[in-house]
Amino acid sequence: MADDTPPLPPELPSVRPRSDWARATLWMVVIGIVALNAALVFRSCRNLPGEALDKTGKVIEKAGQALANVASAFNQGRITTEFISYATAVSNQHYLQFATLKQTEIFTRTEETSMAFGYVPLPDVIVEARAPVEFTYYLDLNARWHFVLQDGVVYVFAPPIKFNKPAVDASAISYEVKKGYLKTAEAQENLKKSITSLVTLKAKENLPLIRENGRRQTTEFVEHWLMRSFSDGKQYPVKVFFPDEKPPPGLPAGNTSLP
C-alpha cells in the first residue's frame, strides 16, 4: 500500500553568521581605547607637578621683580621712570590733578567818566559781576621730577603747581551797577570783556591756598605707589617740596638745580 505522507521539506542551511571574530575585534578596540586613555592620564599626572612648579616659579620671579626694594630702585636709577609710568597709568593722562575749587567770584570795575573832551567830569561808575568759577590745579608728569633717598626718607622734588584755564559759567553771571547812572552799559561791557583775565589772576592768587592740599595729595599718592611697587615701600616716609621751597640741609636747593 502506497504511503501518502508527504515528504519532509529539506533542511535549510543556517543564515546566522558566526560572530566570534566580531566579538574579538570589538573587545580589542575597547581594550585599546581604555589603554590609550590610561596612558594619557598617566602622562598628564606625571607632567602636572613640573608644569605647576614651572608656572609658579615664573609667577614668583615676576613678583620678585615687582617687589624689589626701594634702595635697589634708587641705586639702579629707575625710580623716577617707574613713578611717571605708574602715575600716568593711574590717571590716564600726563597730569596729576590734586585740587578743584568751585567758588563764586566777585569782580568790581570802577571807571572815571567825563564829557566835553574830558573837561567835564562825571561821577564814577562802579559795576560788579558775580560769576561761578571752577579752578583745577595739577602737577605735570612730563615736567622735571626728582627723588632723593636720604636717612630713610624719600624726598620728592615736584614741578611747579599749574592750573587749567578757569571755567566760568557764563550763563550764571550776574551784573550790578553799584554806583553811577551814566555810561553804565559801557562800563558793564568792559567788565564782561575783562573777566577772562581776572579769573586767571584769581587762579594765581589761590596758589598759596591750595599748596598744602597739593602737598598732602602728592605725598599720599607717592606713598601709595611705594607700597604698591616695592616690598619695603611702606616703611619710607615721603616729604614733598615745590621749586620755590627750601629743602632740608644736605639736599640740593630746589629741583631746578638737580642733575
Short mmCIF file of C-alpha atoms in Angstrom, two decimals:
data_model
loop_
_atom_site.label_atom_id
_atom_site.label_comp_id
_atom_site.label_asym_id
_atom_site.label_seq_id
_atom_site.Cartn_x
_atom_site.Cartn_y
_atom_site.Cartn_z
CA MET A 1 0.00 0.00 0.00
CA ALA A 2 1.37 3.29 -1.01
CA ASP A 3 2.43 5.76 1.72
CA ASP A 4 0.50 9.03 1.21
CA THR A 5 2.50 11.00 3.89
CA PRO A 6 4.14 13.96 2.20
CA PRO A 7 7.90 14.05 2.45
CA LEU A 8 9.54 16.45 4.88
CA PRO A 9 10.98 19.61 3.34
CA PRO A 10 14.72 19.67 3.01
CA GLU A 11 16.58 21.30 5.93
CA LEU A 12 17.54 24.85 5.04
CA PRO A 13 21.09 25.96 5.67
CA SER A 14 21.60 28.27 8.68
CA VAL A 15 21.68 32.00 7.76
CA ARG A 16 23.10 33.12 11.17
CA PRO A 17 26.73 34.11 10.58
CA ARG A 18 29.35 33.27 13.08
CA SER A 19 30.19 36.37 15.19
CA ASP A 20 33.15 35.13 17.18
CA TRP A 21 35.60 37.18 15.14
CA ALA A 22 33.42 40.35 15.54
CA ARG A 23 33.31 39.97 19.30
CA ALA A 24 37.04 39.52 19.45
CA THR A 25 37.60 42.60 17.30
CA LEU A 26 35.22 44.69 19.43
CA TRP A 27 36.96 43.74 22.66
CA MET A 28 40.34 44.53 21.13
CA VAL A 29 39.11 48.04 20.21
CA VAL A 30 37.63 48.60 23.67
CA ILE A 31 40.81 47.46 25.41
CA GLY A 32 42.89 49.69 23.10
CA ILE A 33 40.80 52.79 23.88
CA VAL A 34 40.99 52.14 27.63
CA ALA A 35 44.74 51.65 27.45
CA LEU A 36 45.20 54.85 25.41
CA ASN A 37 43.16 56.92 27.89
CA ALA A 38 45.07 55.46 30.81
CA ALA A 39 48.35 56.39 29.16
CA LEU A 40 47.20 59.97 28.55
CA VAL A 41 46.00 60.35 32.14
CA PHE A 42 49.28 58.96 33.45
CA ARG A 43 51.28 61.35 31.27
CA SER A 44 49.18 64.35 32.43
CA CYS A 45 49.60 63.40 36.07
CA ARG A 46 53.32 62.92 35.55
CA ASN A 47 53.79 66.31 33.84
CA LEU A 48 51.44 68.32 36.09
CA PRO A 49 53.82 68.86 39.02
CA GLY A 50 56.60 70.01 36.72
CA GLU A 51 54.36 72.41 34.79
CA ALA A 52 52.84 73.74 38.00
CA LEU A 53 56.25 74.32 39.51
CA ASP A 54 57.44 76.00 36.34
CA LYS A 55 54.44 78.37 36.27
CA THR A 56 54.75 79.02 39.99
CA GLY A 57 58.41 79.82 39.54
CA LYS A 58 57.62 82.32 36.80
CA VAL A 59 54.97 83.99 38.99
CA ILE A 60 57.40 84.20 41.90
CA GLU A 61 60.06 85.58 39.61
CA LYS A 62 57.73 88.31 38.34
CA ALA A 63 56.58 89.07 41.88
CA GLY A 64 60.18 89.31 42.99
CA GLN A 65 60.90 91.77 40.22
CA ALA A 66 57.85 93.84 41.11
CA LEU A 67 58.64 93.76 44.82
CA ALA A 68 62.22 94.94 44.59
CA ASN A 69 63.27 97.14 47.48
CA VAL A 70 63.35 100.91 47.33
CA ALA A 71 67.09 101.27 47.85
CA SER A 72 67.79 98.97 44.91
CA ALA A 73 65.50 101.02 42.68
CA PHE A 74 67.34 104.20 43.65
CA ASN A 75 70.72 102.57 43.03
CA GLN A 76 69.59 101.50 39.57
CA GLY A 77 68.36 104.98 38.76
CA ARG A 78 64.89 103.88 37.71
CA ILE A 79 62.80 105.34 40.50
CA THR A 80 61.61 108.44 38.61
CA THR A 81 60.83 106.48 35.44
CA GLU A 82 58.74 103.95 37.35
CA PHE A 83 56.85 106.68 39.20
CA ILE A 84 55.97 108.53 35.99
CA SER A 85 54.83 105.28 34.35
CA TYR A 86 52.69 104.39 37.35
CA ALA A 87 51.16 107.86 37.72
CA THR A 88 50.36 108.06 34.01
CA ALA A 89 48.72 104.64 34.04
CA VAL A 90 46.59 105.50 37.08
CA SER A 91 45.48 108.95 35.94
CA ASN A 92 45.24 108.05 32.21
CA GLN A 93 46.82 111.40 31.44
CA HIS A 94 50.06 113.31 31.92
CA TYR A 95 48.69 115.41 34.77
CA LEU A 96 48.46 114.64 38.47
CA GLN A 97 45.34 116.60 39.38
CA PHE A 98 45.06 117.25 43.11
CA ALA A 99 42.65 120.14 43.72
CA THR A 100 39.48 121.67 42.28
CA LEU A 101 37.99 124.85 43.68
CA LYS A 102 34.42 125.82 42.91
CA GLN A 103 33.50 129.25 44.18
CA THR A 104 31.62 132.36 43.27
CA GLU A 105 33.96 135.19 42.46
CA ILE A 106 33.04 138.87 42.70
CA PHE A 107 34.69 141.25 40.24
CA THR A 108 34.40 145.02 40.53
CA ARG A 109 35.29 147.64 37.95
CA THR A 110 35.48 151.39 38.55
CA GLU A 111 35.53 153.82 35.63
CA GLU A 112 36.04 157.54 35.70
CA THR A 113 33.83 159.11 33.05
CA SER A 114 33.75 162.56 31.58
CA MET A 115 32.27 164.53 28.72
CA ALA A 116 33.16 167.55 26.60
CA PHE A 117 36.51 166.03 25.67
CA GLY A 118 37.34 165.36 29.29
CA TYR A 119 36.72 168.85 30.57
CA VAL A 120 33.50 167.95 32.36
CA PRO A 121 34.00 165.12 34.84
CA LEU A 122 31.11 162.81 35.62
CA PRO A 123 30.50 160.69 38.68
CA ASP A 124 32.47 157.46 38.79
CA VAL A 125 30.75 154.33 37.58
CA ILE A 126 31.22 151.15 39.61
CA VAL A 127 29.88 147.89 38.26
CA GLU A 128 30.08 144.46 39.86
CA ALA A 129 29.92 140.95 38.43
CA ARG A 130 29.27 137.69 40.29
CA ALA A 131 30.44 134.58 38.46
CA PRO A 132 30.65 130.88 39.45
CA VAL A 133 34.18 129.74 38.59
CA GLU A 134 35.90 126.36 38.74
CA PHE A 135 39.68 126.23 39.24
CA THR A 136 41.62 122.99 38.67
CA TYR A 137 45.20 122.58 39.88
CA TYR A 138 47.67 119.88 38.89
CA LEU A 139 51.30 118.77 38.56
CA ASP A 140 52.71 118.00 35.13
CA LEU A 141 54.08 114.44 34.97
CA ASN A 142 56.15 115.34 31.90
CA ALA A 143 57.88 118.13 33.81
CA ARG A 144 61.00 117.68 35.93
CA TRP A 145 60.59 115.37 38.94
CA HIS A 146 63.38 114.28 41.22
CA PHE A 147 63.51 111.76 44.07
CA VAL A 148 66.17 111.55 46.77
CA LEU A 149 66.52 108.80 49.37
CA GLN A 150 68.31 110.13 52.46
CA ASP A 151 68.26 108.89 56.04
CA GLY A 152 65.36 106.59 55.32
CA VAL A 153 63.17 109.36 53.90
CA VAL A 154 62.07 109.73 50.28
CA TYR A 155 62.26 113.40 49.31
CA VAL A 156 60.15 114.33 46.29
CA PHE A 157 61.03 117.49 44.38
CA ALA A 158 57.88 118.13 42.37
CA PRO A 159 57.44 120.54 39.45
CA PRO A 160 55.59 123.86 39.87
CA ILE A 161 51.87 123.82 40.55
CA LYS A 162 49.87 124.68 37.45
CA PHE A 163 46.20 125.25 36.73
CA ASN A 164 43.82 124.74 33.85
CA LYS A 165 42.05 127.62 32.23
CA PRO A 166 39.42 128.64 34.81
CA ALA A 167 35.95 127.54 33.79
CA VAL A 168 33.43 130.39 34.10
CA ASP A 169 29.72 129.59 34.00
CA ALA A 170 28.75 132.40 31.64
CA SER A 171 25.04 131.60 31.92
CA ALA A 172 25.11 132.28 35.66
CA ILE A 173 27.00 135.60 35.65
CA SER A 174 25.06 138.48 37.20
CA TYR A 175 25.93 142.18 36.86
CA GLU A 176 25.03 145.03 39.13
CA VAL A 177 25.68 148.77 38.98
CA LYS A 178 26.94 149.76 42.40
CA LYS A 179 27.42 153.47 41.64
CA GLY A 180 26.72 155.87 38.83
CA TYR A 181 23.99 156.30 36.27
CA LEU A 182 25.77 157.46 33.10
CA LYS A 183 27.63 155.10 30.75
CA THR A 184 26.88 152.14 32.96
CA ALA A 185 26.26 149.88 29.97
CA GLU A 186 29.71 150.69 28.61
CA ALA A 187 31.32 150.00 31.99
CA GLN A 188 29.46 146.72 32.27
CA GLU A 189 30.60 145.64 28.81
CA ASN A 190 34.21 146.47 29.68
CA LEU A 191 33.92 144.38 32.83
CA LYS A 192 32.48 141.50 30.84
CA LYS A 193 35.45 141.55 28.45
CA SER A 194 37.94 141.54 31.31
CA ILE A 195 36.51 138.58 33.24
CA THR A 196 38.77 136.03 31.48
CA SER A 197 41.93 137.82 32.56
CA LEU A 198 40.51 138.50 36.02
CA VAL A 199 39.78 134.80 36.74
CA THR A 200 43.31 133.91 35.58
CA LEU A 201 44.74 136.36 38.09
CA LYS A 202 42.44 134.88 40.71
CA ALA A 203 43.73 131.38 39.94
CA LYS A 204 47.27 132.59 40.65
CA GLU A 205 46.14 134.22 43.89
CA ASN A 206 44.70 130.87 45.01
CA LEU A 207 48.06 129.06 44.78
CA PRO A 208 49.01 129.63 48.44
CA LEU A 209 45.53 128.45 49.39
CA ILE A 210 45.83 125.08 47.65
CA ARG A 211 49.58 124.49 48.14
CA GLU A 212 49.28 122.41 51.30
CA ASN A 213 46.44 120.42 49.84
CA GLY A 214 48.62 119.71 46.80
CA ARG A 215 51.50 118.66 49.04
CA ARG A 216 49.27 116.31 51.03
CA GLN A 217 47.67 114.76 47.95
CA THR A 218 51.03 114.26 46.26
CA THR A 219 52.53 112.75 49.41
CA GLU A 220 49.69 110.24 49.70
CA PHE A 221 49.97 109.37 46.02
CA VAL A 222 53.73 108.70 46.24
CA GLU A 223 53.32 106.68 49.46
CA HIS A 224 50.65 104.54 47.81
CA TRP A 225 52.92 103.98 44.80
CA LEU A 226 55.83 102.93 47.03
CA MET A 227 53.62 100.43 48.87
CA ARG A 228 52.25 99.00 45.62
CA SER A 229 55.59 98.80 43.82
CA PHE A 230 58.15 97.81 46.46
CA SER A 231 58.22 95.17 49.19
CA ASP A 232 59.59 97.64 51.75
CA GLY A 233 57.86 100.74 50.39
CA LYS A 234 55.61 101.14 53.42
CA GLN A 235 58.49 101.90 55.77
CA TYR A 236 59.67 105.01 53.91
CA PRO A 237 58.05 108.35 54.83
CA VAL A 238 57.63 110.83 51.97
CA LYS A 239 58.23 114.57 52.01
CA VAL A 240 57.24 116.74 49.04
CA PHE A 241 58.86 120.06 48.10
CA PHE A 242 57.98 122.54 45.37
CA PRO A 243 60.59 124.54 43.41
CA ASP A 244 60.28 127.74 45.45
CA GLU A 245 60.75 125.95 48.79
CA LYS A 246 63.97 125.33 50.68
CA PRO A 247 64.72 121.62 51.26
CA PRO A 248 66.46 120.19 54.34
CA PRO A 249 70.23 120.68 54.75
CA GLY A 250 72.32 118.39 52.59
CA LEU A 251 69.88 118.30 49.72
CA PRO A 252 70.01 120.47 46.57
CA ALA A 253 68.04 123.70 46.79
CA GLY A 254 65.01 123.07 44.62
CA ASN A 255 64.56 120.65 41.74
CA THR A 256 65.77 123.12 39.12
CA SER A 257 69.40 122.62 40.17
CA LEU A 258 69.29 118.85 40.44
CA PRO A 259 71.27 116.78 37.93
#
